[in-house]
Amino acid sequence: MDSLLGKSFYIKTYGCQMNVYDSEKVAAMLQNEGMVQTEEHQTADVIILNTCHIRDRARHKVYTELGFLKKNKEKRLKDGKCCVIAVGGCVAQAEGGEIFKNAPFVDVVFGTQTYHQLPAMLDQAVQYSYKKSWQRNVLTNRKKEQVINIDFTSENKMDYMPMFRSIDGSEFLAIQEGCNKFCTYCVVPYTRGMEVSRPADLVLKEARAMADAGIKSITLLGQNVNAYRGLAPGAAGPGEETWNFSRLLYAVAEIPGVERIFYTSSHPLNVDLDLMKAHAEIPALIPFVHLPIQSGSNDVLRKMNRKHTAEEYIDIIEKFREYTPHIAFASDFIVGFPGETEKNFEETLALVEKVRFAQAFSFKYSRRPGTAAYNMVDQIDEAVKVERLRILQDLLQQHQIHFNKQSIGQVVPVAFQKHGKFQNQVIGKSKYMQSVVVSNINPAEFLHSIRLIKIKGATLSSLEGVVEQSAQLQSA
Ligand code: 5AD
Ligand code: SF4
């Protein structure tokens, strides 16, 4: 793909960790084509937005950004420079060619399952960009010379992806994608497709490549990781032996160099005894589970099509705690789902009081076109949603601060991944995925290692620590 050689690209990622992982793969692929990544869109020949569609606000952000990018494109074209704009990910999957109607200056639309074809699509778009007609029409409504592919192809894009870029890249490893559960509020089954698990040998190969590069802490990713059913190593194809999620966890934990494993996101319906035992038996598996419940009301859970009750969820939590007493939980909540009464909302607060989450993400319900809940009667007033979210977040935050403060005075292993805001500062993760900030050190000594840190302070969002002198050279 000669036209891409030496061209620069900028990639902006919205939404979840799966998108971060996808962007990393796209960037690696484009580098393999001889392109150069830049951190500034103003200087990029190709601009890629990897988008999120989960709530209306996320979609909105993309169109706001495209408004800015139009101005940038006008300027670059005036200066005689290349400026190809590609929109990919979940908004692209959901809206397809509509994006060209709303933003005619966009050149490429690619879906969540076609990004392995992006180099070929960009190659075509960059070649078009040299044509006089393209330069005349590019900012206005045009029909020709736009490239789109949002198919759900039979080939698995992950089989075409470069393995792993560098130790400074992300620590995410996708093991599974898509969802068959069709919660009535959620676009994921439409934007990501049905559940597909990567074969275990591919997952293990990527995990080994990461460990060999010095990554000690790996986050296994998927929309429903514990629904994992990948082909067992050596299995020839469909119908052959598969591994469940726990089996995969044991195998990843055996890889030399893998010291810490986290996974997200999991689903209550797919939690089994094997997973609870895995937490008790695998030292590298951190005692922290992200297990979304969405609501504490059985009425709402039924309308959401969650297929489990609040009591069943609490049973799961209690069982996990029997196997691993120090385990902690995170969850996701939606307030203001259609028909949610004050009593239903109070049931959510009661569940939160009972479980006491270490961390949580909470959202106002957002009506998504194409989902079953979109047309439900009894949509809740915005003001009520705002108030319920405030009350819920207040409570969740109290618990989170309380949980964080329990760490003060303890010496804990922290996995360091990135520089802090200030020089001589690093940020890492505790085994409960709390951010831990350590200052006045030499970052090079800390990055990509797991060190024992004494926790001195705690806020809602992070812990502050210092190197524990007596444990300075140990890793945990
Ligand atoms: N409105 C609000 N929140 C949503 N989520 C998914 N769909 C919606 C929606 N329509 C939330 C859920 C999910 C998280 C990833 O996003 O809590 O677990
Ligand atoms: Fe969406 Fe429900 Fe699937 Fe999670 S389980 S991705 S909320 S449909």
Coordinates of C-alpha atoms and ligand atoms in Angstrom, one line a residue:
M1 CA 0.0 0.0 0.0
D2 CA 2.4 2.5 -1.4
S3 CA 0.2 5.6 -0.8
L4 CA 0.4 5.1 3.0
L5 CA 4.2 4.9 3.2
G6 CA 5.6 7.8 5.3
K7 CA 2.1 9.3 5.9
S8 CA 1.3 10.3 9.4
F9 CA -1.8 9.3 11.3
Y10 CA -3.5 10.4 14.5
I11 CA -6.0 8.2 16.3
K12 CA -8.5 9.4 18.9
T13 CA -10.3 6.8 21.0
Y14 CA -13.7 7.1 22.8
G15 CA -15.4 4.8 25.1
C16 CA -14.4 1.5 26.6
Q17 CA -11.2 -0.5 27.1
M18 CA -12.1 -2.6 24.1
N19 CA -11.9 0.5 21.9
V20 CA -8.5 1.3 23.5
Y21 CA -7.3 -2.2 22.6
D22 CA -8.7 -1.9 19.1
S23 CA -7.0 1.4 18.5
E24 CA -3.7 -0.1 19.7
K25 CA -4.1 -2.8 17.1
V26 CA -5.0 -0.3 14.4
A27 CA -2.0 1.8 15.2
A28 CA 0.3 -1.3 15.1
M29 CA -1.2 -2.3 11.7
L30 CA -0.7 1.2 10.2
Q31 CA 2.9 1.3 11.5
N32 CA 3.5 -2.0 9.7
E33 CA 2.4 -0.2 6.5
G34 CA 5.1 2.4 7.0
M35 CA 2.9 5.1 8.5
V36 CA 4.0 7.2 11.5
Q37 CA 1.8 7.9 14.5
T38 CA 1.5 11.5 15.7
E39 CA -0.1 12.9 18.8
E40 CA -1.4 16.1 17.1
H41 CA -4.3 16.0 14.6
Q42 CA -3.1 19.2 13.0
T43 CA -0.1 17.6 11.5
A44 CA -1.8 14.3 10.5
D45 CA -2.3 13.1 7.0
V46 CA -4.9 10.7 8.2
I47 CA -7.2 11.2 11.2
I48 CA -9.0 8.2 12.8
L49 CA -11.8 8.4 15.3
N50 CA -12.5 5.2 17.1
T51 CA -16.0 5.9 18.4
C52 CA -18.5 4.9 21.2
H53 CA -22.2 4.6 20.9
I54 CA -23.2 3.3 24.3
R55 CA -25.0 6.5 25.4
D56 CA -26.3 9.4 23.3
R57 CA -23.6 11.7 24.8
A58 CA -20.8 9.5 23.6
R59 CA -22.3 9.6 20.0
H60 CA -22.7 13.4 20.3
K61 CA -19.1 13.9 21.2
V62 CA -18.0 12.3 17.9
Y63 CA -20.1 14.7 15.9
T64 CA -18.8 17.7 17.9
E65 CA -15.2 16.5 17.2
L66 CA -16.0 16.1 13.5
G67 CA -17.1 19.8 13.5
F68 CA -13.6 20.8 14.6
L69 CA -12.0 18.4 12.2
K70 CA -13.8 19.9 9.3
K71 CA -12.1 23.2 10.0
N72 CA -8.8 21.5 10.3
K73 CA -9.3 19.8 7.0
E74 CA -10.2 23.0 5.3
K75 CA -7.0 24.5 6.5
R76 CA -4.8 21.5 5.5
L77 CA -6.3 21.4 2.1
K78 CA -5.7 25.1 1.6
D79 CA -2.1 24.5 2.5
G80 CA -2.0 21.7 -0.1
K81 CA -1.8 18.9 2.5
C82 CA -3.4 15.5 2.7
C83 CA -6.2 15.2 5.2
V84 CA -8.2 11.9 5.2
I85 CA -10.8 11.4 7.9
A86 CA -11.8 7.9 9.0
V87 CA -14.6 7.1 11.5
G88 CA -14.6 3.7 13.0
G89 CA -15.9 1.7 15.9
C90 CA -19.4 1.6 17.4
V91 CA -21.0 4.8 16.0
A92 CA -19.7 3.8 12.6
Q93 CA -21.2 0.3 13.0
A94 CA -24.6 1.7 14.1
E95 CA -24.9 4.6 11.6
G96 CA -22.9 3.4 8.6
G97 CA -23.4 5.7 5.6
E98 CA -25.5 8.1 7.7
I99 CA -22.2 9.5 8.8
F100 CA -21.4 10.6 5.3
K101 CA -24.7 12.4 5.2
N102 CA -24.2 14.2 8.5
A103 CA -20.5 14.9 7.8
P104 CA -19.8 14.7 4.0
F105 CA -16.1 15.6 4.6
V106 CA -15.6 12.1 6.2
D107 CA -13.7 9.8 3.8
V108 CA -13.8 6.4 5.4
V109 CA -16.3 4.6 7.6
F110 CA -15.2 1.2 9.1
G111 CA -17.0 -1.0 11.5
T112 CA -16.1 -2.9 14.6
Q113 CA -15.4 -6.1 12.7
T114 CA -13.7 -4.6 9.6
Y115 CA -10.8 -2.7 11.0
H116 CA -8.3 -5.3 9.8
Q117 CA -9.3 -3.9 6.3
L118 CA -8.5 -0.4 7.3
P119 CA -5.1 -0.1 5.6
A120 CA -6.6 -1.1 2.3
M121 CA -9.5 1.3 2.8
L122 CA -7.2 4.2 3.8
D123 CA -4.9 3.4 0.8
Q124 CA -7.9 3.9 -1.5
A125 CA -9.0 7.1 0.3
V126 CA -5.5 8.6 0.2
Q127 CA -5.2 7.8 -3.5
Y128 CA -8.6 9.6 -4.1
S129 CA -7.3 12.6 -2.2
Y130 CA -4.8 13.3 -5.0
K131 CA -7.6 13.7 -7.5
K132 CA -8.7 17.2 -8.5
S133 CA -12.4 16.2 -8.3
W134 CA -11.9 15.0 -4.7
Q135 CA -10.3 18.3 -3.7
R136 CA -13.1 20.3 -5.3
N137 CA -15.9 18.4 -3.6
V138 CA -14.5 17.1 -0.4
L139 CA -16.0 19.5 2.0
T140 CA -19.5 19.4 0.4
N141 CA -22.1 16.8 -0.2
R142 CA -20.5 14.1 -2.3
K143 CA -21.4 10.6 -3.3
K144 CA -18.3 9.3 -4.9
E145 CA -14.9 8.5 -3.5
Q146 CA -16.0 7.6 0.0
V147 CA -15.0 4.2 1.4
I148 CA -17.2 2.2 3.7
N149 CA -17.2 -1.3 5.1
I150 CA -19.3 -2.1 8.2
D151 CA -19.9 -5.8 7.4
F152 CA -19.9 -8.5 10.0
T153 CA -17.5 -10.6 8.0
S154 CA -17.1 -14.3 8.5
E155 CA -13.3 -13.9 9.0
N156 CA -12.3 -13.0 12.5
K157 CA -10.4 -9.7 12.4
M158 CA -8.3 -10.6 15.4
D159 CA -6.7 -13.4 13.4
Y160 CA -5.3 -10.7 11.1
M161 CA -4.0 -8.4 13.9
P162 CA -0.4 -7.8 14.8
M163 CA 0.3 -9.4 18.1
F164 CA 1.6 -6.8 20.4
R165 CA 3.3 -3.5 19.8
S166 CA 5.5 -2.5 22.7
I167 CA 5.8 -2.4 26.4
D168 CA 4.6 1.2 26.4
G169 CA 1.3 0.1 24.7
S170 CA -1.7 -1.0 26.7
E171 CA -1.8 -4.0 28.9
F172 CA -5.2 -5.1 27.5
L173 CA -5.7 -8.5 25.8
A174 CA -9.0 -9.2 24.1
I175 CA -10.2 -12.8 24.7
Q176 CA -13.8 -12.4 23.7
E177 CA -16.1 -9.9 21.9
G178 CA -19.8 -9.2 21.5
C179 CA -22.8 -10.1 23.4
N180 CA -25.9 -12.4 23.0
K181 CA -27.7 -11.2 26.1
F182 CA -29.8 -8.3 24.6
C183 CA -30.3 -6.2 27.7
T184 CA -33.1 -4.0 26.6
Y185 CA -31.2 -0.7 27.0
C186 CA -28.0 -1.8 25.3
V187 CA -26.6 -1.3 21.8
V188 CA -23.6 -3.7 22.2
P189 CA -25.2 -6.7 20.6
Y190 CA -25.8 -4.5 17.5
T191 CA -22.5 -2.6 17.5
R192 CA -20.2 -5.5 18.4
G193 CA -22.2 -8.4 17.2
M194 CA -22.8 -11.8 18.8
E195 CA -20.4 -13.4 21.3
V196 CA -17.2 -14.6 19.7
S197 CA -14.3 -16.1 21.7
R198 CA -10.7 -16.2 20.5
P199 CA -9.1 -19.6 20.3
A200 CA -7.1 -20.2 23.5
D201 CA -3.8 -20.7 21.7
L202 CA -4.1 -17.3 20.2
V203 CA -4.9 -15.7 23.5
L204 CA -1.9 -17.5 25.1
K205 CA 0.4 -16.6 22.3
E206 CA -0.5 -12.9 22.7
A207 CA -0.1 -13.2 26.5
R208 CA 3.3 -14.8 26.1
A209 CA 4.4 -12.0 23.7
M210 CA 3.3 -9.5 26.3
A211 CA 5.1 -11.2 29.1
D212 CA 8.2 -11.6 27.0
A213 CA 8.2 -7.9 26.4
G214 CA 8.2 -7.3 30.1
I215 CA 4.5 -6.7 30.8
K216 CA 3.8 -8.1 34.2
S217 CA 0.2 -7.2 34.6
I218 CA -2.4 -8.2 32.0
T219 CA -6.1 -7.2 31.7
L220 CA -8.2 -9.7 29.9
L221 CA -11.0 -8.0 28.0
G222 CA -14.4 -8.7 26.6
Q223 CA -18.0 -7.6 26.8
N224 CA -18.7 -10.8 28.8
V225 CA -15.3 -12.4 29.6
N226 CA -16.8 -15.1 31.7
A227 CA -18.9 -16.3 28.8
Y228 CA -15.6 -17.3 27.2
R229 CA -15.8 -20.5 25.2
G230 CA -12.7 -20.6 23.1
L231 CA -11.3 -23.5 21.1
A232 CA -8.9 -25.5 23.3
P233 CA -5.3 -25.4 22.1
G234 CA -4.9 -28.0 19.4
A235 CA -8.6 -28.3 18.7
A236 CA -9.2 -28.3 14.9
G237 CA -12.3 -26.2 14.6
P238 CA -16.0 -25.8 15.5
G239 CA -17.5 -28.7 17.4
E240 CA -14.1 -29.5 19.0
E241 CA -13.1 -29.2 22.6
T242 CA -13.4 -25.7 24.2
W243 CA -12.1 -24.0 27.3
N244 CA -14.2 -22.0 29.7
F245 CA -13.0 -18.8 31.2
S246 CA -11.5 -20.3 34.3
R247 CA -9.5 -22.9 32.3
L248 CA -8.1 -20.0 30.3
L249 CA -7.2 -18.1 33.5
Y250 CA -5.2 -21.0 34.9
A251 CA -3.3 -21.2 31.6
V252 CA -2.5 -17.5 31.4
A253 CA -1.4 -17.5 35.1
E254 CA 1.2 -20.3 34.2
I255 CA 3.0 -18.1 31.7
P256 CA 6.4 -17.1 33.1
G257 CA 6.5 -13.4 33.8
V258 CA 2.7 -12.9 34.2
E259 CA 2.4 -11.7 37.8
R260 CA -1.0 -10.1 37.8
I261 CA -4.3 -10.8 36.0
F262 CA -7.4 -8.7 36.0
Y263 CA -10.5 -9.2 33.8
T264 CA -13.4 -7.0 32.7
S265 CA -16.3 -7.1 32.2
S266 CA -18.1 -10.1 33.6
H267 CA -21.8 -11.0 33.8
P268 CA -23.6 -12.5 36.8
L269 CA -25.3 -15.2 34.6
N270 CA -21.9 -16.6 33.6
V271 CA -20.3 -16.7 37.1
D272 CA -19.7 -20.4 38.1
L273 CA -18.0 -22.2 40.9
D274 CA -14.9 -22.7 38.7
L275 CA -14.4 -18.9 38.6
M276 CA -14.8 -18.6 42.4
K277 CA -12.2 -21.4 42.9
A278 CA -9.9 -19.8 40.4
H279 CA -9.9 -16.7 42.5
A280 CA -9.1 -18.7 45.6
E281 CA -6.3 -20.7 43.8
I282 CA -4.5 -18.4 41.4
P283 CA -2.2 -16.0 43.2
A284 CA -1.8 -13.8 40.2
L285 CA -5.6 -13.2 39.8
I286 CA -6.4 -10.0 41.7
P287 CA -9.2 -10.1 44.2
F288 CA -11.3 -7.6 42.4
V289 CA -14.2 -8.4 40.2
H290 CA -16.1 -6.0 38.0
L291 CA -19.6 -7.5 38.0
P292 CA -22.3 -5.1 36.7
I293 CA -25.8 -5.4 38.1
Q294 CA -27.4 -2.2 36.8
S295 CA -30.3 -2.1 39.3
G296 CA -31.3 -3.5 42.7
S297 CA -34.9 -3.8 41.8
N298 CA -36.2 -7.1 40.4
D299 CA -39.0 -5.3 38.5
V300 CA -36.4 -3.2 36.7
L301 CA -34.0 -6.1 36.2
R302 CA -36.9 -8.0 34.5
K303 CA -37.7 -5.1 32.2
M304 CA -34.0 -4.8 31.4
N305 CA -34.0 -8.5 30.5
R306 CA -31.1 -9.1 32.8
K307 CA -32.3 -12.7 33.5
H308 CA -31.3 -12.7 37.2
T309 CA -32.6 -11.2 40.4
A310 CA -31.0 -9.0 43.0
E311 CA -31.0 -11.9 45.5
E312 CA -29.2 -14.1 43.0
Y313 CA -26.6 -11.4 42.5
I314 CA -26.1 -11.0 46.3
D315 CA -25.7 -14.8 46.6
I316 CA -22.9 -14.7 44.0
I317 CA -21.1 -12.0 45.9
E318 CA -21.4 -13.9 49.2
K319 CA -20.1 -17.1 47.6
F320 CA -17.2 -15.3 46.1
R321 CA -16.5 -13.9 49.6
E322 CA -16.6 -17.4 51.1
Y323 CA -13.9 -18.6 48.7
T324 CA -11.8 -15.4 48.9
P325 CA -12.6 -13.3 52.0
H326 CA -10.7 -10.2 50.9
I327 CA -12.3 -10.0 47.5
A328 CA -13.8 -6.6 46.4
F329 CA -16.3 -5.7 43.8
A330 CA -17.1 -3.0 41.3
S331 CA -20.3 -2.6 39.4
D332 CA -22.3 -0.6 36.8
F333 CA -25.7 1.1 37.5
I334 CA -28.3 2.7 35.3
V335 CA -30.8 5.0 37.0
G336 CA -34.0 6.2 35.5
F337 CA -34.7 3.1 33.3
P338 CA -38.3 3.4 31.9
G339 CA -40.8 2.7 34.6
E340 CA -38.3 2.9 37.5
T341 CA -40.3 4.0 40.6
E342 CA -39.0 5.7 43.7
K343 CA -39.4 2.3 45.4
N344 CA -37.4 0.6 42.7
F345 CA -34.7 3.2 43.1
E346 CA -34.6 2.7 46.8
E347 CA -34.1 -1.0 46.2
T348 CA -30.9 -0.1 44.3
L349 CA -29.7 2.0 47.2
A350 CA -30.4 -0.9 49.5
L351 CA -28.4 -3.3 47.4
V352 CA -25.5 -0.9 47.3
E353 CA -25.7 -0.6 51.1
K354 CA -25.6 -4.4 51.4
V355 CA -22.8 -5.2 49.0
R356 CA -20.6 -2.1 49.6
F357 CA -18.8 -1.8 46.3
A358 CA -15.1 -0.7 46.2
Q359 CA -15.8 1.1 42.9
A360 CA -18.7 1.8 40.6
F361 CA -19.8 3.4 37.3
S362 CA -23.2 4.9 37.3
F363 CA -25.2 6.4 34.5
K364 CA -28.5 8.0 33.7
Y365 CA -30.5 5.8 31.3
S366 CA -30.0 7.0 27.7
R367 CA -32.5 6.0 25.1
R368 CA -30.8 4.2 22.3
P369 CA -32.5 3.8 18.9
G370 CA -32.9 0.2 17.8
T371 CA -33.0 -1.2 21.4
A372 CA -36.1 -2.7 23.0
A373 CA -36.3 -0.1 25.8
Y374 CA -36.4 2.8 23.3
N375 CA -40.1 2.5 22.8
M376 CA -41.0 1.6 26.4
V377 CA -43.7 3.8 27.9
D378 CA -43.0 5.6 31.2
Q379 CA -39.7 7.1 30.2
I380 CA -38.4 9.0 33.2
D381 CA -38.0 12.8 33.4
E382 CA -34.5 14.1 33.0
A383 CA -34.7 16.0 36.4
V384 CA -35.6 12.8 38.2
K385 CA -32.7 10.9 36.6
V386 CA -30.3 13.7 37.5
E387 CA -31.5 13.6 41.2
R388 CA -31.4 9.8 41.4
L389 CA -27.9 9.7 39.9
R390 CA -26.7 12.3 42.4
I391 CA -28.1 10.3 45.4
L392 CA -26.7 7.0 44.1
Q393 CA -23.3 8.5 43.3
D394 CA -23.1 10.1 46.8
L395 CA -23.6 6.7 48.4
L396 CA -21.2 4.9 46.1
Q397 CA -18.6 7.5 46.7
Q398 CA -18.9 7.2 50.4
H399 CA -18.3 3.5 50.2
Q400 CA -15.4 4.0 47.7
I401 CA -13.7 6.5 50.0
H402 CA -14.2 4.3 53.0
F403 CA -12.7 1.4 51.0
N404 CA -9.7 3.5 49.8
K405 CA -9.0 4.8 53.4
Q406 CA -8.7 1.2 54.6
S407 CA -5.4 1.0 52.7
I408 CA -3.8 3.8 54.6
G409 CA -0.8 2.5 56.6
Q410 CA -0.7 -0.7 54.6
V411 CA 2.2 -1.9 52.4
V412 CA 0.8 -3.1 49.1
P413 CA 2.1 -4.3 45.8
V414 CA 1.6 -1.8 43.1
A415 CA 1.9 -2.4 39.3
F416 CA 3.3 0.8 37.7
Q417 CA 2.4 1.6 34.1
K418 CA 2.5 5.3 33.5
H419 CA 4.1 8.6 34.2
G420 CA 2.2 11.0 36.6
K421 CA 1.2 14.5 35.8
F422 CA 4.4 15.8 37.3
Q423 CA 8.0 15.0 36.7
N424 CA 9.4 12.3 38.9
Q425 CA 5.9 10.9 39.5
V426 CA 4.5 7.5 38.5
I427 CA 1.0 6.0 38.6
G428 CA 0.2 2.4 39.2
K429 CA -2.6 0.1 40.2
S430 CA -3.1 -1.7 43.5
K431 CA -4.5 -5.2 43.5
Y432 CA -8.0 -3.6 43.8
M433 CA -7.3 -1.5 40.7
Q434 CA -7.0 1.7 42.8
S435 CA -4.7 4.3 41.2
V436 CA -1.6 4.8 43.3
V437 CA 0.5 7.9 42.9
V438 CA 4.2 7.9 44.0
S439 CA 6.2 11.2 43.7
N440 CA 9.8 12.2 44.0
I441 CA 11.2 9.1 42.4
N442 CA 12.9 8.2 39.2
P443 CA 10.1 6.9 36.9
A444 CA 12.4 4.7 34.9
E445 CA 13.0 2.6 38.0
F446 CA 9.3 2.0 38.5
L447 CA 7.6 1.7 35.1
H448 CA 6.6 -1.8 34.2
S449 CA 7.4 -3.2 37.6
I450 CA 5.5 -4.3 40.6
R451 CA 6.8 -2.7 43.8
L452 CA 5.8 -2.6 47.4
I453 CA 4.4 0.8 48.4
K454 CA 3.4 2.2 51.7
I455 CA 0.0 4.0 51.4
K456 CA 0.0 7.4 53.1
G457 CA -3.2 8.9 51.9
A458 CA -6.4 8.2 50.1
T459 CA -9.0 10.2 48.3
L460 CA -12.1 9.1 46.3
S461 CA -10.1 8.5 43.1
S462 CA -6.6 7.6 44.2
L463 CA -4.1 6.5 46.8
E464 CA -0.9 8.3 47.6
G465 CA 2.1 6.2 48.5
V466 CA 5.8 6.1 49.2
V467 CA 8.4 3.5 48.6
E468 CA 8.6 1.2 51.5
Q469 CA 12.4 1.4 52.3
S470 CA 12.8 -2.1 53.8
A471 CA 11.0 -3.6 50.8
Q472 CA 12.6 -1.4 48.1
L473 CA 14.1 -4.1 46.0
Q474 CA 11.4 -6.7 46.3
S475 CA 8.7 -7.3 43.9
A476 CA 5.5 -8.9 44.9
Ligands
5AD1 N1 -28.0 4.1 29.1 C1 -27.2 4.3 30.1 N2 -26.2 3.4 30.4 C2 -26.0 2.4 29.6 N3 -25.1 1.4 29.7 C3 -25.3 0.6 28.6 N4 -26.3 1.0 27.9 C4 -26.7 2.1 28.5 C5 -27.8 3.1 28.2 N5 -28.6 2.9 27.2 C6 -24.1 1.2 30.8 C7 -24.3 -0.1 31.6 C8 -23.2 -0.9 31.1 C9 -22.1 0.1 30.8 C10 -21.0 -0.3 30.0 O1 -22.8 1.2 30.2 O2 -24.2 0.2 32.9 O3 -22.8 -1.9 32.1
SF4_2 FE1 -25.0 -4.8 26.9 FE2 -26.3 -6.4 28.6 FE3 -24.6 -7.4 26.7 FE4 -23.6 -6.0 28.9 S1 -24.7 -8.0 28.9 S2 -23.0 -5.8 26.7 S3 -25.2 -4.5 29.1 S4 -26.5 -6.4 26.3

